[in-house]
CSV table of C-alpha atoms in Angstrom, one decimal:
chain,number,residue,atom,x,y,z
Y,1,MET,CA,0.1,0.3,-0.2
Y,2,THR,CA,1.1,3.4,-0.9
Y,3,ALA,CA,0.3,6.2,1.4
Y,4,VAL,CA,1.2,8.9,-1.0
Y,5,PRO,CA,-1.4,9.7,-4.1
Y,6,ASP,CA,-0.4,9.3,-7.5
Y,7,LEU,CA,-2.6,12.3,-9.8
Y,8,TRP,CA,-5.4,14.9,-8.1
Y,9,PRO,CA,-6.8,18.1,-10.4
Y,10,VAL,CA,-5.2,20.5,-12.8
Y,11,ASP,CA,-7.7,22.4,-11.3
Y,12,ALA,CA,-6.3,25.5,-9.6
Y,13,PRO,CA,-6.8,28.8,-7.7
Y,14,ALA,CA,-5.7,32.1,-9.0
Y,15,PRO,CA,-2.3,33.4,-7.6
Y,16,PRO,CA,-2.9,36.3,-6.5
Y,17,CYS,CA,-1.2,38.4,-8.3
Y,18,GLU,CA,-1.1,39.1,-12.2
Y,19,SER,CA,2.2,36.8,-12.6
Y,20,SER,CA,3.8,36.0,-15.8
Y,21,PHE,CA,4.6,32.3,-15.2
Y,22,ALA,CA,0.9,31.6,-14.0
Y,23,ASN,CA,-0.5,28.3,-14.2
Y,24,ARG,CA,3.5,27.4,-15.1
Y,25,VAL,CA,5.6,27.1,-12.0
Y,26,VAL,CA,7.0,22.8,-11.1
Y,27,ILE,CA,7.4,23.4,-7.5
Y,28,VAL,CA,9.7,19.5,-7.4
Y,29,LEU,CA,9.2,18.2,-4.0
Y,30,GLY,CA,11.1,15.2,-1.8
Y,31,SER,CA,14.3,14.8,1.0
Y,32,ARG,CA,17.4,15.3,0.0
Y,33,ARG,CA,19.4,12.0,-2.2
Y,34,SER,CA,16.2,11.2,-2.6
Y,35,GLY,CA,16.8,12.0,-7.1
Y,36,SER,CA,14.5,15.2,-6.5
Y,37,THR,CA,18.3,16.8,-8.9
Y,38,TRP,CA,17.8,14.2,-10.9
Y,39,LEU,CA,14.3,15.0,-11.8
Y,40,ALA,CA,14.4,18.4,-12.1
Y,41,GLN,CA,16.9,18.5,-15.3
Y,42,LEU,CA,15.3,15.6,-15.9
Y,43,LEU,CA,11.8,18.4,-16.4
Y,44,LEU,CA,14.3,21.4,-17.4
Y,45,SER,CA,15.5,19.4,-20.9
Y,46,HIS,CA,12.4,20.5,-22.1
Y,47,PRO,CA,12.7,23.6,-24.1
Y,48,ASP,CA,10.1,25.8,-23.1
Y,49,MET,CA,11.2,24.7,-19.0
Y,50,ALA,CA,13.5,26.9,-17.5
Y,51,GLY,CA,15.4,26.4,-13.8
Y,52,MET,CA,18.6,26.0,-12.2
Y,53,GLU,CA,20.9,24.6,-14.7
Y,54,PRO,CA,23.2,22.7,-12.6
Y,55,ASN,CA,27.2,23.8,-13.4
Y,56,GLN,CA,29.8,20.9,-14.9
Y,57,ASP,CA,33.2,21.0,-13.2
Y,58,ARG,CA,36.7,20.9,-14.8
Y,59,PHE,CA,36.3,16.3,-13.9
Y,60,GLY,CA,33.0,16.4,-16.2
Y,61,ALA,CA,31.0,15.8,-13.1
Y,62,PHE,CA,28.1,18.3,-12.4
Y,63,HIS,CA,26.9,19.5,-9.2
Y,64,PRO,CA,22.9,21.1,-8.4
Y,65,ARG,CA,22.4,25.0,-8.0
Y,66,GLU,CA,19.4,25.8,-5.8
Y,67,THR,CA,17.4,29.1,-6.0
Y,68,MET,CA,16.8,29.3,-2.3
Y,69,ILE,CA,15.2,31.6,-2.6
Y,70,PHE,CA,11.7,30.6,-0.7
Y,71,GLY,CA,13.6,29.4,2.3
Y,72,SER,CA,15.0,33.0,2.1
Y,73,LEU,CA,11.6,34.5,2.7
Y,74,TRP,CA,9.9,32.8,5.5
Y,75,ASP,CA,10.4,35.4,8.1
Y,76,VAL,CA,9.0,37.5,5.6
Y,77,TRP,CA,5.4,35.0,5.4
Y,78,THR,CA,6.8,34.7,9.7
Y,79,ASN,CA,6.5,38.1,9.9
Y,80,ALA,CA,2.8,39.3,7.6
Y,81,HIS,CA,0.9,36.2,9.7
Y,82,GLY,CA,2.8,37.3,13.7
Y,83,SER,CA,0.2,38.5,16.0
Y,84,ASP,CA,2.3,40.4,17.8
Y,85,GLY,CA,1.8,43.2,14.8
Y,86,ILE,CA,6.2,43.6,14.8
Y,87,GLY,CA,8.2,43.9,11.5
Y,88,ILE,CA,7.1,46.0,8.1
Y,89,ALA,CA,5.1,43.5,6.6
Y,90,THR,CA,2.5,42.8,9.6
Y,91,TYR,CA,0.6,45.8,7.5
Y,92,LEU,CA,1.0,44.0,4.1
Y,93,GLY,CA,-1.9,42.4,5.5
Y,94,ARG,CA,-2.0,38.2,4.7
Y,95,ALA,CA,-3.2,39.2,0.9
Y,96,GLY,CA,-0.7,41.5,0.0
Y,97,ALA,CA,2.5,39.6,1.5
Y,98,ALA,CA,1.1,36.5,-1.0
Y,99,ALA,CA,1.4,38.9,-3.5
Y,100,ALA,CA,4.1,40.7,-2.8
Y,101,LEU,CA,5.8,37.4,-2.8
Y,102,ARG,CA,5.0,36.2,-5.9
Y,103,ARG,CA,6.6,39.3,-8.0
Y,104,PHE,CA,9.6,38.6,-5.4
Y,105,CYS,CA,9.5,35.5,-7.3
Y,106,ASP,CA,8.2,35.8,-10.4
Y,107,ARG,CA,11.2,38.8,-10.7
Y,108,GLU,CA,14.1,36.2,-9.6
Y,109,PHE,CA,13.0,33.2,-11.5
Y,110,ALA,CA,11.9,35.1,-14.7
Y,111,ASP,CA,15.9,36.9,-14.2
Y,112,ALA,CA,17.4,32.9,-13.8
Y,113,ARG,CA,14.7,32.0,-17.1
Y,114,ASP,CA,17.0,34.8,-18.8
Y,115,HIS,CA,19.6,33.7,-17.9
Y,116,PHE,CA,19.8,30.0,-18.6
Y,117,LYS,CA,16.8,29.4,-21.1
Y,118,PRO,CA,15.5,33.9,-22.6
Y,119,ASP,CA,12.4,32.2,-25.1
Y,120,ALA,CA,11.8,29.2,-21.7
Y,121,THR,CA,7.6,30.4,-20.5
Y,122,TRP,CA,8.0,27.8,-18.1
Y,123,ILE,CA,10.3,27.1,-14.7
Y,124,THR,CA,11.2,24.2,-11.7
Y,125,GLU,CA,11.8,25.4,-8.7
Y,126,LYS,CA,13.3,22.4,-6.5
Y,127,THR,CA,15.1,22.7,-3.2
Y,128,PRO,CA,15.3,20.5,-0.7
Y,129,SER,CA,13.2,22.6,1.9
Y,130,ASN,CA,9.9,23.3,-0.7
Y,131,SER,CA,8.2,20.4,1.6
Y,132,GLU,CA,8.9,22.7,5.1
Y,133,LEU,CA,7.7,26.0,3.3
Y,134,LEU,CA,3.9,24.2,1.4
Y,135,PRO,CA,2.7,26.2,4.3
Y,136,MET,CA,3.8,29.7,2.3
Y,137,ILE,CA,5.1,28.2,-1.0
Y,138,SER,CA,1.0,27.1,-2.1
Y,139,VAL,CA,-0.6,30.5,-1.2
Y,140,VAL,CA,2.4,32.3,-2.5
Y,141,TYR,CA,1.7,30.0,-5.5
Y,142,PRO,CA,-1.7,28.1,-5.7
Y,143,ASP,CA,-0.5,27.5,-9.2
Y,144,ALA,CA,2.0,25.8,-9.5
Y,145,TRP,CA,2.4,22.3,-11.2
Y,146,TYR,CA,3.5,20.6,-7.6
Y,147,ILE,CA,5.4,16.4,-8.7
Y,148,HIS,CA,6.5,14.7,-5.4
Y,149,LEU,CA,9.4,12.1,-6.1
Y,150,TYR,CA,9.9,10.2,-2.7
Y,151,ARG,CA,12.3,6.9,-2.2
Y,152,ASP,CA,13.2,4.4,-0.5
Y,153,GLY,CA,14.4,5.8,3.2
Y,154,ARG,CA,16.8,3.0,2.6
Y,155,ASP,CA,19.0,3.9,0.5
Y,156,VAL,CA,18.2,7.6,1.5
Y,157,ALA,CA,19.9,6.9,4.8
Y,158,ARG,CA,22.3,5.5,3.2
Y,159,SER,CA,22.9,8.2,0.8
Y,160,LEU,CA,22.7,11.8,2.8
Y,161,ALA,CA,25.4,10.2,5.5
Y,162,GLY,CA,28.0,9.7,3.3
Y,163,ALA,CA,27.2,13.0,1.7
Y,164,PRO,CA,29.0,15.7,2.8
Y,165,MET,CA,26.3,18.2,4.0
Y,166,GLY,CA,24.6,15.4,5.4
Y,167,PRO,CA,24.0,14.1,9.4
Y,168,ASP,CA,26.9,11.4,9.8
Y,169,GLU,CA,25.1,9.0,11.4
Y,170,VAL,CA,21.7,6.9,9.2
Y,171,GLY,CA,19.1,6.8,11.5
Y,172,GLU,CA,18.7,9.9,11.8
Y,173,ALA,CA,18.9,10.9,8.2
Y,174,ALA,CA,16.7,8.5,7.9
Y,175,GLY,CA,14.9,10.0,10.8
Y,176,GLU,CA,15.0,13.5,8.2
Y,177,TRP,CA,13.3,11.4,5.3
Y,178,ALA,CA,10.8,10.3,7.5
Y,179,LYS,CA,9.6,14.1,8.1
Y,180,ARG,CA,9.6,15.3,4.7
Y,181,LEU,CA,6.7,12.9,3.8
Y,182,GLU,CA,5.6,14.0,7.2
Y,183,GLN,CA,5.3,17.6,6.6
Y,184,ASP,CA,4.1,16.3,3.0
Y,185,ARG,CA,0.6,14.9,4.1
Y,186,GLN,CA,1.0,17.0,6.8
Y,187,TYR,CA,0.6,19.9,3.7
Y,188,ARG,CA,-0.5,18.1,0.9
Y,189,HIS,CA,-4.3,19.2,0.9
Y,190,LEU,CA,-3.6,22.8,0.6
Y,191,VAL,CA,-2.3,22.2,-3.6
Y,192,SER,CA,-4.5,22.0,-6.6
Y,193,ARG,CA,-2.4,20.5,-8.5
Y,194,TYR,CA,0.0,17.5,-7.0
Y,195,ARG,CA,1.1,13.9,-8.5
Y,196,ALA,CA,3.5,12.3,-7.1
Y,197,ILE,CA,5.8,9.4,-8.0
Y,198,ARG,CA,8.4,6.9,-6.6
Y,199,TYR,CA,12.2,7.3,-7.2
Y,200,GLU,CA,12.4,3.2,-8.3
Y,201,ASP,CA,10.1,3.8,-10.9
Y,202,LEU,CA,11.3,6.5,-12.2
Y,203,LEU,CA,14.8,5.4,-12.9
Y,204,ALA,CA,13.6,2.3,-14.7
Y,205,ASP,CA,11.9,4.8,-16.6
Y,206,PRO,CA,12.9,7.8,-16.8
Y,207,VAL,CA,12.1,9.1,-20.9
Y,208,GLU,CA,9.1,7.6,-20.2
Y,209,LYS,CA,7.7,9.2,-16.9
Y,210,THR,CA,9.0,12.2,-17.6
Y,211,LEU,CA,7.3,12.3,-20.6
Y,212,ASP,CA,3.9,12.2,-18.3
Y,213,PHE,CA,4.8,14.5,-16.3
Y,214,PHE,CA,5.0,17.1,-19.6
Y,215,ARG,CA,1.6,15.7,-21.3
Y,216,TRP,CA,0.3,16.4,-17.3
Y,217,ILE,CA,1.4,20.0,-17.1
Y,218,GLY,CA,0.1,20.5,-21.5
Y,219,LEU,CA,3.5,21.1,-22.4
Y,220,GLU,CA,4.2,19.1,-25.8
Y,221,VAL,CA,6.3,16.2,-26.3
Y,222,THR,CA,7.7,16.8,-30.4
Y,223,PRO,CA,10.2,14.0,-31.0
Y,224,GLU,CA,12.5,16.4,-30.3
Y,225,VAL,CA,11.8,16.3,-26.5
Y,226,VAL,CA,11.5,12.7,-26.8
Y,227,ALA,CA,15.4,12.7,-28.0
Y,228,ALA,CA,16.4,15.2,-25.3
Y,229,VAL,CA,15.3,13.6,-22.8
Y,230,GLU,CA,16.7,10.6,-23.5
Y,231,GLU,CA,20.3,12.6,-23.9
Y,232,ARG,CA,19.8,13.6,-19.8
Y,233,ALA,CA,18.2,10.9,-18.7
Y,234,PRO,CA,21.6,9.3,-18.4
Y,235,ARG,CA,23.9,12.5,-17.3
Y,236,GLN,CA,24.4,11.4,-13.2
Y,237,VAL,CA,23.5,15.5,-10.5
Y,238,ALA,CA,25.0,15.2,-7.4
Y,239,ARG,CA,27.2,12.1,-7.3
Y,240,TYR,CA,29.3,14.5,-4.0
Y,241,GLY,CA,32.6,11.8,-5.8
Y,242,GLN,CA,30.6,8.9,-5.5
Y,243,LYS,CA,32.0,6.3,-7.7
Y,244,ASP,CA,29.4,2.8,-7.7
Y,245,ALA,CA,27.3,2.8,-10.4
Y,246,VAL,CA,23.7,5.2,-9.6
Y,247,GLY,CA,20.8,2.4,-8.2
Y,248,SER,CA,18.4,1.0,-5.7
Y,249,GLY,CA,19.5,-1.1,-3.3
Y,250,LYS,CA,22.6,-0.4,-2.2
Y,251,TRP,CA,20.5,-0.1,2.1
Y,252,ARG,CA,21.8,-3.5,1.4
Y,253,GLN,CA,25.7,-2.4,1.9
Y,254,LEU,CA,24.5,-1.4,5.1
Y,255,GLY,CA,25.2,-3.5,8.0
Y,256,PRO,CA,22.8,-5.1,10.4
Y,257,HIS,CA,23.5,-2.5,13.9
Y,258,ASP,CA,23.1,0.2,10.8
Y,259,ARG,CA,20.0,-1.0,9.3
Y,260,ALA,CA,18.4,-1.7,12.7
Y,261,ARG,CA,18.5,2.3,13.1
Y,262,ILE,CA,16.7,3.0,9.8
Y,263,PHE,CA,14.6,1.1,10.9
Y,264,ASN,CA,14.0,2.2,14.6
Y,265,ALA,CA,14.0,5.5,13.0
Y,266,ALA,CA,11.6,5.0,10.0
Y,267,ALA,CA,10.0,1.2,10.5
Y,268,ASP,CA,6.3,3.4,9.5
Y,269,TRP,CA,7.1,4.6,6.7
Y,270,LEU,CA,9.3,2.0,4.6
Y,271,ALA,CA,6.3,-0.2,5.6
Y,272,GLU,CA,3.4,1.9,4.4
Y,273,LEU,CA,5.2,3.0,1.5
Y,274,GLY,CA,5.9,-1.2,0.9
Y,275,TYR,CA,9.5,-1.2,1.1
Y,276,LEU,CA,9.5,-3.8,3.3
Y,277,ASP,CA,7.4,-5.8,1.9
Y,278,SER,CA,8.6,-9.2,0.5
Y,279,GLU,CA,12.2,-8.8,2.1
Y,280,PRO,CA,13.3,-11.1,3.7
Y,281,GLY,CA,16.7,-8.6,4.4
Y,282,ALA,CA,15.0,-5.5,5.6
């Protein structure tokens, strides 16, 4: 059984103000090391989709760039919604704050679009903190399309604990994964356009899954688009020096103590999402 709905209706409320990106923003959700960077890069295959392209170093490795835009604006949002009347955003009112934040974000997205792909009319935004900021994002971008990518938490914990920016202990990493899923469950009712996909399913058929997303949001799928997705799909991003092959199930390389720590931190979610089904070594 999966606790994450696959598809929600396409109708959505209007943006809080006039917007050049009305109905043309994709927000990628997911925990760190869930594959969301790769998903965002697949979406950028479309000629009409712009966003933060990865940086390629002199060794050929691709490193993600993230806007961090919504996290940077969280203090403004909470200031506008506080009860103490302190702070300049208080005087905007809630609707005024949403409109002001939308105008600011649209301007920044337009600047990114003009830098990376000037002819595009859509934006993909991916930052790992997006899931926890949905109470704000859903009001500023009620017309956006939200795609949640989730992955086996055991693989996430193993990868995150081995990454330079993650917790060193796999149990703590698994707890972070579980927390992101809890936030998704708590907040996803706030958005009207929502789709979820397993990383493992995306990995099995990245081209067709990406084309499905394009069809869902109404972007044209041409032979040129298919070729562009096929070209990007094998590109490895955010590896942070790891040399092993991309894939799922690498949690099996962990010892029994690490597996137990992950299980203690995230067993409920692993079971609910079906990751413990038919897994004698879980």
